[in-house]
Short mmCIF file of C-alpha atoms in Angstrom, two decimals:
data_model
loop_
_atom_site.label_atom_id
_atom_site.label_comp_id
_atom_site.label_asym_id
_atom_site.label_seq_id
_atom_site.Cartn_x
_atom_site.Cartn_y
_atom_site.Cartn_z
CA UNK L 18 -2.00 -4.67 14.85
CA UNK L 19 -3.93 -2.77 12.20
CA UNK L 20 -5.28 -4.86 9.31
CA UNK L 21 -6.47 -3.49 6.00
CA UNK L 22 -6.61 -3.74 2.23
CA UNK L 23 -4.67 -2.21 -0.65
CA UNK L 24 -6.09 -1.98 -4.17
CA UNK L 25 -4.51 -1.09 -7.49
CA UNK L 26 -7.93 -0.77 -9.19
CA UNK L 27 -6.93 -3.49 -11.63
CA UNK L 28 -9.07 -4.08 -14.72
CA UNK L 29 -8.72 -7.64 -16.01
CA UNK L 30 -10.59 -9.52 -18.73
CA UNK L 31 -12.94 -12.31 -17.74
CA UNK L 32 -10.89 -15.35 -18.71
CA UNK L 33 -14.05 -17.27 -19.71
CA UNK L 34 -15.78 -14.63 -21.83
CA UNK L 35 -12.89 -12.30 -22.71
CA UNK L 36 -14.98 -9.31 -21.61
CA UNK L 37 -13.39 -6.56 -19.56
CA UNK L 38 -15.76 -4.50 -17.46
CA UNK L 39 -15.81 -0.79 -18.13
CA UNK L 40 -13.65 1.58 -16.14
CA UNK L 41 -16.81 3.12 -14.70
CA UNK L 42 -18.06 -0.26 -13.49
CA UNK L 43 -14.70 -1.10 -11.95
CA UNK L 44 -14.52 2.19 -10.09
CA UNK L 45 -18.00 1.68 -8.68
CA UNK L 46 -17.03 -1.80 -7.48
CA UNK L 47 -13.88 -0.41 -5.88
CA UNK L 48 -15.81 2.20 -3.90
CA UNK L 49 -18.25 -0.52 -2.84
CA UNK L 50 -15.26 -2.52 -1.56
CA UNK L 51 -14.11 0.38 0.59
CA UNK L 52 -17.61 0.68 2.07
CA UNK L 53 -17.65 -3.05 2.84
CA UNK L 54 -14.24 -2.76 4.51
CA UNK L 55 -15.47 0.15 6.64
CA UNK L 56 -18.55 -1.78 7.75
CA UNK L 57 -16.49 -4.91 8.48
CA UNK L 58 -14.31 -2.98 10.92
CA UNK L 59 -11.04 -3.00 8.99
CA UNK L 60 -8.52 -0.32 9.93
CA UNK L 61 -7.19 0.99 6.63
CA UNK L 62 -7.78 0.98 2.87
CA UNK L 63 -5.01 1.96 0.48
CA UNK L 64 -5.06 2.91 -3.21
CA UNK L 65 -1.92 2.47 -5.30
CA UNK L 66 -0.59 4.70 -8.05
CA UNK L 67 0.17 3.39 -11.53
CA UNK L 68 0.15 4.88 -15.01
CA UNK L 69 -0.67 1.82 -17.10
CA UNK L 70 -3.71 0.70 -19.08
CA UNK L 71 -4.68 -2.15 -16.73
CA UNK L 72 -4.82 0.08 -13.62
CA UNK L 73 -7.26 2.88 -12.82
CA UNK L 74 -5.35 4.36 -9.88
CA UNK L 75 -3.31 7.14 -11.50
CA UNK L 76 -5.00 9.70 -9.19
CA UNK L 77 -5.32 7.93 -5.82
CA UNK L 78 -6.24 11.03 -3.80
CA UNK L 79 -9.39 11.49 -5.91
CA UNK L 80 -10.46 7.88 -5.39
CA UNK L 81 -9.77 8.16 -1.67
CA UNK L 82 -11.79 11.38 -1.46
CA UNK L 83 -14.76 9.61 -3.03
CA UNK L 84 -14.27 6.79 -0.53
CA UNK L 85 -14.08 9.28 2.34
CA UNK L 86 -17.55 10.55 1.51
CA UNK L 87 -18.93 7.00 1.69
CA UNK L 88 -17.20 5.84 4.90
CA UNK L 89 -16.98 6.95 8.51
CA UNK L 90 -14.09 5.31 10.36
CA UNK L 91 -11.60 3.48 8.12
CA UNK L 92 -8.26 5.22 7.51
CA UNK L 93 -7.51 6.07 3.87
CA UNK L 94 -4.02 6.01 2.41
CA UNK L 95 -2.02 5.87 -0.78
CA UNK L 96 -0.20 2.62 -1.51
CA UNK L 97 2.14 4.10 -2.70
CA UNK L 98 2.39 7.70 -3.92
CA UNK L 99 5.19 7.76 -6.52
CA UNK L 100 6.81 10.79 -4.94
CA UNK L 101 9.86 10.83 -7.23
CA UNK L 102 7.65 11.79 -10.17
CA UNK L 103 5.31 14.14 -8.28
CA UNK L 104 5.36 17.70 -6.95
CA UNK L 105 5.45 17.46 -3.14
CA UNK L 106 3.45 20.68 -2.83
CA UNK L 107 0.57 19.19 -4.84
CA UNK L 108 0.83 15.88 -3.01
CA UNK L 109 0.56 17.66 0.32
CA UNK L 110 -2.36 19.81 -0.85
CA UNK L 111 -4.26 16.82 -2.23
CA UNK L 112 -3.88 14.74 0.92
CA UNK L 113 -4.56 17.69 3.21
CA UNK L 114 -7.81 18.21 1.29
CA UNK L 115 -8.56 14.49 1.58
CA UNK L 116 -7.90 14.74 5.32
CA UNK L 117 -10.46 17.53 5.66
CA UNK L 118 -13.08 15.49 3.78
CA UNK L 119 -12.25 12.39 5.84
CA UNK L 120 -12.12 14.35 9.12
CA UNK L 121 -8.62 13.20 10.00
CA UNK L 122 -8.41 9.76 8.39
CA UNK L 123 -5.86 10.42 5.63
CA UNK L 124 -2.36 8.97 5.42
CA UNK L 125 0.36 8.85 2.76
CA UNK L 126 2.71 6.01 1.88
CA UNK L 127 5.47 7.41 -0.32
CA UNK L 128 7.83 5.42 -2.49
CA UNK L 129 9.70 5.32 -5.76
CA UNK L 130 7.27 2.93 -7.47
CA UNK L 131 7.79 -0.54 -8.95
CA UNK L 132 7.08 0.61 -12.52
CA UNK L 133 8.91 3.31 -14.47
CA UNK L 134 6.11 4.85 -16.56
CA UNK L 135 5.64 7.88 -14.30
CA UNK L 136 9.13 9.23 -14.88
CA UNK L 137 9.02 10.02 -18.61
CA UNK L 138 5.31 10.86 -18.33
CA UNK L 139 6.08 13.73 -15.97
CA UNK L 140 9.41 14.72 -17.49
CA UNK L 141 11.88 13.06 -15.13
CA UNK L 142 14.88 10.84 -15.87
CA UNK L 143 15.08 7.31 -14.48
CA UNK L 144 18.76 7.76 -13.68
CA UNK L 145 17.67 10.37 -11.08
CA UNK L 146 15.39 7.75 -9.47
CA UNK L 147 16.80 7.97 -5.95
CA UNK L 148 17.97 11.58 -5.93
CA UNK L 149 14.48 12.71 -6.92
CA UNK L 150 12.92 10.73 -4.11
CA UNK L 151 15.33 11.92 -1.41
CA UNK L 152 14.90 15.57 -2.33
CA UNK L 153 11.12 15.43 -2.64
CA UNK L 154 10.70 13.52 0.59
CA UNK L 155 12.70 16.23 2.35
CA UNK L 156 10.31 18.86 1.00
CA UNK L 157 7.16 16.87 1.78
CA UNK L 158 8.22 16.42 5.40
CA UNK L 159 8.96 20.15 5.66
CA UNK L 160 5.52 20.97 4.25
CA UNK L 161 3.88 18.70 6.81
CA UNK L 162 5.56 20.54 9.67
CA UNK L 163 5.37 24.15 8.45
CA UNK L 164 2.81 26.27 6.63
CA UNK L 165 5.48 28.66 5.28
CA UNK L 166 8.52 26.82 3.93
CA UNK L 167 11.82 28.19 2.71
CA UNK L 168 13.46 25.47 0.66
CA UNK L 169 15.78 24.99 -2.30
CA UNK L 170 16.55 21.85 -4.30
CA UNK L 171 17.80 20.57 -7.62
CA UNK L 172 14.61 19.36 -9.28
CA UNK L 173 12.00 21.94 -8.30
CA UNK L 174 11.86 25.76 -8.16
CA UNK L 175 12.62 27.03 -4.65
CA UNK L 176 10.07 28.01 -2.04
CA UNK L 177 10.68 31.36 -0.39
CA UNK L 178 8.20 31.30 2.44
CA UNK L 179 4.95 30.98 0.50
CA UNK L 180 2.05 29.52 2.44
CA UNK L 181 0.94 26.03 1.39
CA UNK L 182 -2.78 25.45 1.91
CA UNK L 183 -5.07 23.94 3.00
CA UNK L 184 -3.72 22.59 6.25
CA UNK L 185 -5.07 19.15 7.17
CA UNK L 186 -7.53 18.20 9.90
CA UNK L 187 -4.80 16.22 11.68
CA UNK L 188 -1.91 18.09 13.25
CA UNK L 189 0.48 15.91 11.22
CA UNK L 190 -0.63 13.59 8.43
CA UNK L 191 1.08 10.21 8.93
CA UNK L 192 3.69 9.64 6.21
CA UNK L 193 4.97 6.08 5.78
CA UNK L 194 7.95 5.14 3.65
CA UNK L 195 7.17 2.29 1.25
CA UNK L 196 10.11 0.03 0.41
CA UNK L 197 10.94 -3.10 -1.55
CA UNK L 198 14.25 -4.79 -0.86
CA UNK L 199 16.89 -2.03 -0.97
CA UNK L 200 18.85 -1.79 2.30
CA UNK L 201 19.44 1.94 1.87
CA UNK L 202 15.69 2.55 1.79
CA UNK L 203 15.19 0.71 5.09
CA UNK L 204 18.04 2.67 6.68
CA UNK L 205 16.64 5.97 5.36
CA UNK L 206 13.23 5.30 6.91
CA UNK L 207 14.83 4.52 10.26
CA UNK L 208 17.09 7.56 10.23
CA UNK L 209 14.10 9.80 9.48
CA UNK L 210 11.96 8.07 12.09
CA UNK L 211 9.22 7.31 9.56
CA UNK L 212 6.95 4.28 9.81
CA UNK L 213 7.96 1.59 7.31
CA UNK L 214 5.71 -0.23 4.82
CA UNK L 215 7.42 -3.26 3.26
CA UNK L 216 6.05 -4.71 0.02
CA UNK L 217 6.51 -8.49 0.13
CA UNK L 218 5.12 -10.14 -3.00
CA UNK L 219 7.28 -13.27 -3.12
CA UNK L 220 9.56 -15.54 -1.12
CA UNK L 221 9.06 -15.71 2.63
CA UNK L 222 8.62 -13.10 5.33
CA UNK L 223 11.69 -14.17 7.29
CA UNK L 224 14.09 -13.12 4.53
CA UNK L 225 13.17 -9.47 5.24
CA UNK L 226 14.08 -9.69 8.94
CA UNK L 227 17.69 -8.42 8.46
CA UNK L 228 16.36 -5.40 6.57
CA UNK L 229 13.73 -4.66 9.23
CA UNK L 230 16.44 -4.99 11.88
CA UNK L 231 18.53 -2.51 9.86
CA UNK L 232 15.58 -0.08 9.91
CA UNK L 233 15.16 -0.39 13.66
CA UNK L 234 18.88 -0.01 14.31
CA UNK L 235 19.10 3.07 12.07
CA UNK L 236 16.17 4.56 13.97
CA UNK L 237 17.79 3.80 17.32
CA UNK L 238 21.06 5.39 16.24
CA UNK L 239 19.17 8.50 15.11
CA UNK L 240 17.57 8.80 18.53
CA UNK L 241 14.01 7.74 17.67
CA UNK L 242 11.99 5.93 20.32
CA UNK L 243 11.33 2.26 19.47
CA UNK L 244 7.56 2.73 19.65
CA UNK L 245 7.71 5.31 16.84
CA UNK L 246 9.44 2.87 14.46
CA UNK L 247 6.33 1.14 13.20
CA UNK L 248 6.62 -1.67 10.65
CA UNK L 249 3.89 -2.60 8.20
CA UNK L 250 3.71 -5.23 5.47
CA UNK L 251 1.88 -5.16 2.15
CA UNK L 252 1.32 -8.69 0.79
CA UNK L 253 -0.90 -10.63 -1.58
CA UNK L 254 -3.92 -11.77 0.41
CA UNK L 255 -7.43 -13.12 0.12
CA UNK L 256 -9.86 -14.87 2.47
CA UNK L 257 -12.40 -17.53 1.57
CA UNK L 258 -14.60 -19.94 3.51
CA UNK L 259 -12.02 -22.64 2.74
CA UNK L 260 -8.42 -22.66 1.60
CA UNK L 261 -9.48 -24.07 -1.78
CA UNK L 262 -12.18 -21.44 -2.31
CA UNK L 263 -9.76 -18.58 -1.54
CA UNK L 264 -7.06 -19.94 -3.83
CA UNK L 265 -9.45 -20.65 -6.70
CA UNK L 266 -10.93 -17.15 -6.51
CA UNK L 267 -7.56 -15.39 -6.44
CA UNK L 268 -5.41 -17.44 -8.79
CA UNK L 269 -6.84 -16.60 -12.25
CA UNK L 270 -6.49 -12.83 -11.90
CA UNK L 271 -3.10 -13.11 -10.21
CA UNK L 272 -1.78 -15.43 -12.92
CA UNK L 273 -3.02 -13.16 -15.71
CA UNK L 274 -1.55 -10.01 -14.15
CA UNK L 275 1.85 -11.51 -13.35
CA UNK L 276 2.11 -13.26 -16.69
CA UNK L 277 1.59 -9.95 -18.47
CA UNK L 278 4.06 -8.12 -16.25
CA UNK L 279 6.49 -11.02 -16.53
CA UNK L 280 6.38 -10.86 -20.31
CA UNK L 281 7.64 -7.28 -20.14
CA UNK L 282 10.39 -8.15 -17.68
CA UNK L 283 11.56 -11.44 -19.11
CA UNK L 284 10.14 -13.67 -16.38
CA UNK L 285 8.95 -17.20 -17.01
CA UNK L 286 5.20 -17.84 -17.05
CA UNK L 287 3.75 -18.29 -13.56
CA UNK L 288 2.18 -21.63 -12.64
CA UNK L 289 -0.46 -22.90 -10.26
CA UNK L 290 2.22 -24.90 -8.47
CA UNK L 291 4.21 -21.73 -7.75
CA UNK L 292 1.06 -20.01 -6.54
CA UNK L 293 0.07 -22.88 -4.22
CA UNK L 294 3.59 -22.94 -2.78
CA UNK L 295 3.33 -19.23 -1.98
CA UNK L 296 0.01 -19.90 -0.25
CA UNK L 297 1.62 -22.61 1.87
CA UNK L 298 3.20 -22.22 5.31
CA UNK L 299 6.54 -20.99 3.95
CA UNK L 300 5.17 -18.54 1.37
CA UNK L 301 4.27 -14.88 1.69
CA UNK L 302 0.73 -15.08 0.29
CA UNK L 303 -1.94 -14.53 2.97
CA UNK L 304 -4.53 -16.59 1.12
CA UNK L 305 -6.87 -19.16 2.63
CA UNK L 306 -9.60 -19.72 5.18
CA UNK L 307 -9.92 -17.35 8.14
CA UNK L 308 -7.96 -19.76 10.33
CA UNK L 309 -5.19 -20.21 7.79
CA UNK L 310 -4.86 -16.47 7.21
CA UNK L 311 -4.86 -15.74 10.94
CA UNK L 312 -2.00 -18.18 11.45
CA UNK L 313 0.00 -16.73 8.55
CA UNK L 314 -0.47 -13.16 9.78
CA UNK L 315 0.75 -14.17 13.24
CA UNK L 316 3.71 -16.01 11.72
CA UNK L 317 4.60 -12.97 9.61
CA UNK L 318 4.54 -10.72 12.66
CA UNK L 319 6.75 -13.10 14.61
CA UNK L 320 9.19 -13.48 11.70
CA UNK L 321 9.65 -9.72 11.46
CA UNK L 322 9.86 -8.96 15.18
CA UNK L 323 6.36 -7.56 15.46
CA UNK L 324 4.14 -5.69 13.01
CA UNK L 325 2.03 -2.57 13.48
CA UNK L 326 0.06 -3.00 10.26
CA UNK L 327 -0.56 -5.55 7.53
CA UNK L 328 -2.44 -4.81 4.31
CA UNK L 329 -3.81 -7.34 1.84
CA UNK L 330 -3.39 -6.70 -1.89
CA UNK L 331 -6.66 -8.18 -3.17
CA UNK L 332 -7.01 -6.47 -6.56
CA UNK L 333 -6.18 -9.58 -8.58
CA UNK L 334 -9.47 -11.24 -7.62
CA UNK L 335 -11.68 -8.35 -8.75
CA UNK L 336 -13.57 -10.45 -11.32
CA UNK L 337 -15.27 -12.31 -8.47
CA UNK L 338 -17.35 -9.49 -7.00
CA UNK L 339 -19.21 -11.63 -4.46
CA UNK L 340 -16.03 -13.47 -3.47
CA UNK L 341 -14.22 -10.16 -3.08
CA UNK L 342 -16.84 -8.70 -0.77
CA UNK L 343 -17.00 -11.97 1.16
CA UNK L 344 -13.20 -11.90 1.55
CA UNK L 345 -13.27 -8.34 2.88
CA UNK L 346 -16.02 -9.22 5.34
CA UNK L 347 -14.22 -12.34 6.59
CA UNK L 348 -10.99 -10.38 7.00
CA UNK L 349 -12.71 -7.73 9.10
CA UNK L 350 -15.10 -9.87 11.15
CA UNK L 351 -13.13 -13.09 11.65
CA UNK L 352 -9.42 -12.76 10.86
CA UNK L 353 -8.78 -9.37 12.43
CA UNK L 354 -10.44 -10.10 15.81
CA UNK L 355 -8.73 -13.51 15.96
CA UNK L 356 -5.32 -11.98 15.30
CA UNK L 357 -5.80 -9.35 17.99
CA UNK L 358 -6.99 -11.94 20.50
CA UNK L 359 -3.95 -14.11 19.82
CA UNK L 360 -1.55 -11.18 20.07
CA UNK L 361 -3.19 -10.12 23.33
CA UNK L 362 -2.80 -13.60 24.77
CA UNK L 363 0.87 -13.68 23.75
CA UNK L 364 1.57 -10.31 25.36
CA UNK L 365 0.06 -11.53 28.64
CA UNK L 366 1.51 -15.01 28.43
#
């Protein structure tokens, strides 16, 4: 199993002083985090895409390119690229360029996004949400496989065999399909034979098992080998020396972010009790000591029939710089090896 981190480059005010660090400071801290993850032996670092004031990740490929120049082995991916509101040609060119800088470490996770700001910003209609994504994914996959593409669609001018450059370092850049809870999205990923990245930010892991089974069955029916149908999970996560230290470091930023988002969406204010329940054995937050997080990762993999990748969304704790870097180090040097050892023992048991 690959283990890594996803960041949304969140900027949050210090709840004690009210000060918000500058965007420049936050970006420097983010690149430091990627370096720490690389040194700690983690497998992947992802950057999201949002178009809101509290996030600095509107251009993830640029952030990842800066990270590529400061790292040597960690894989670098979007988390996710809002493909419905993007031009697939530019997406391919940006990530092919990233792949050259990173010498073959680039990946793309494509999705429709959990926020709607990108659609009017780039001149698209929300009612075309799914049709945009399906068409643009078709083009992106064609661009990955061919330098000269002949293609026609509804939302973009046609391609008539023009060359799309540069070509990446890798023969084929990995493209994952990022999903939430829509059954059709799971089935689409399986039918296309694309690896699946499931965002689980609430409830329990086991409730997604029927959807993951749907993905695997759709892939089987389409003739894809089981080993190509990789399943990953993106979840809230943080590691501390103790369960209490991890929870205390993560909670303030998480509560602030989800209270603000909840205000827009009509949710009730989040509470510490809700947070602690999600950190418990039945919740989907991978937050705690190395031992606690190891056990929850293993339980998540078992609940979903085996995982190829799991990424921790740690952005909400960015105010605690030392705690953040400590969490990344513990994840890479203690949790990840322990998970792999346990999985190895199970496979030989």
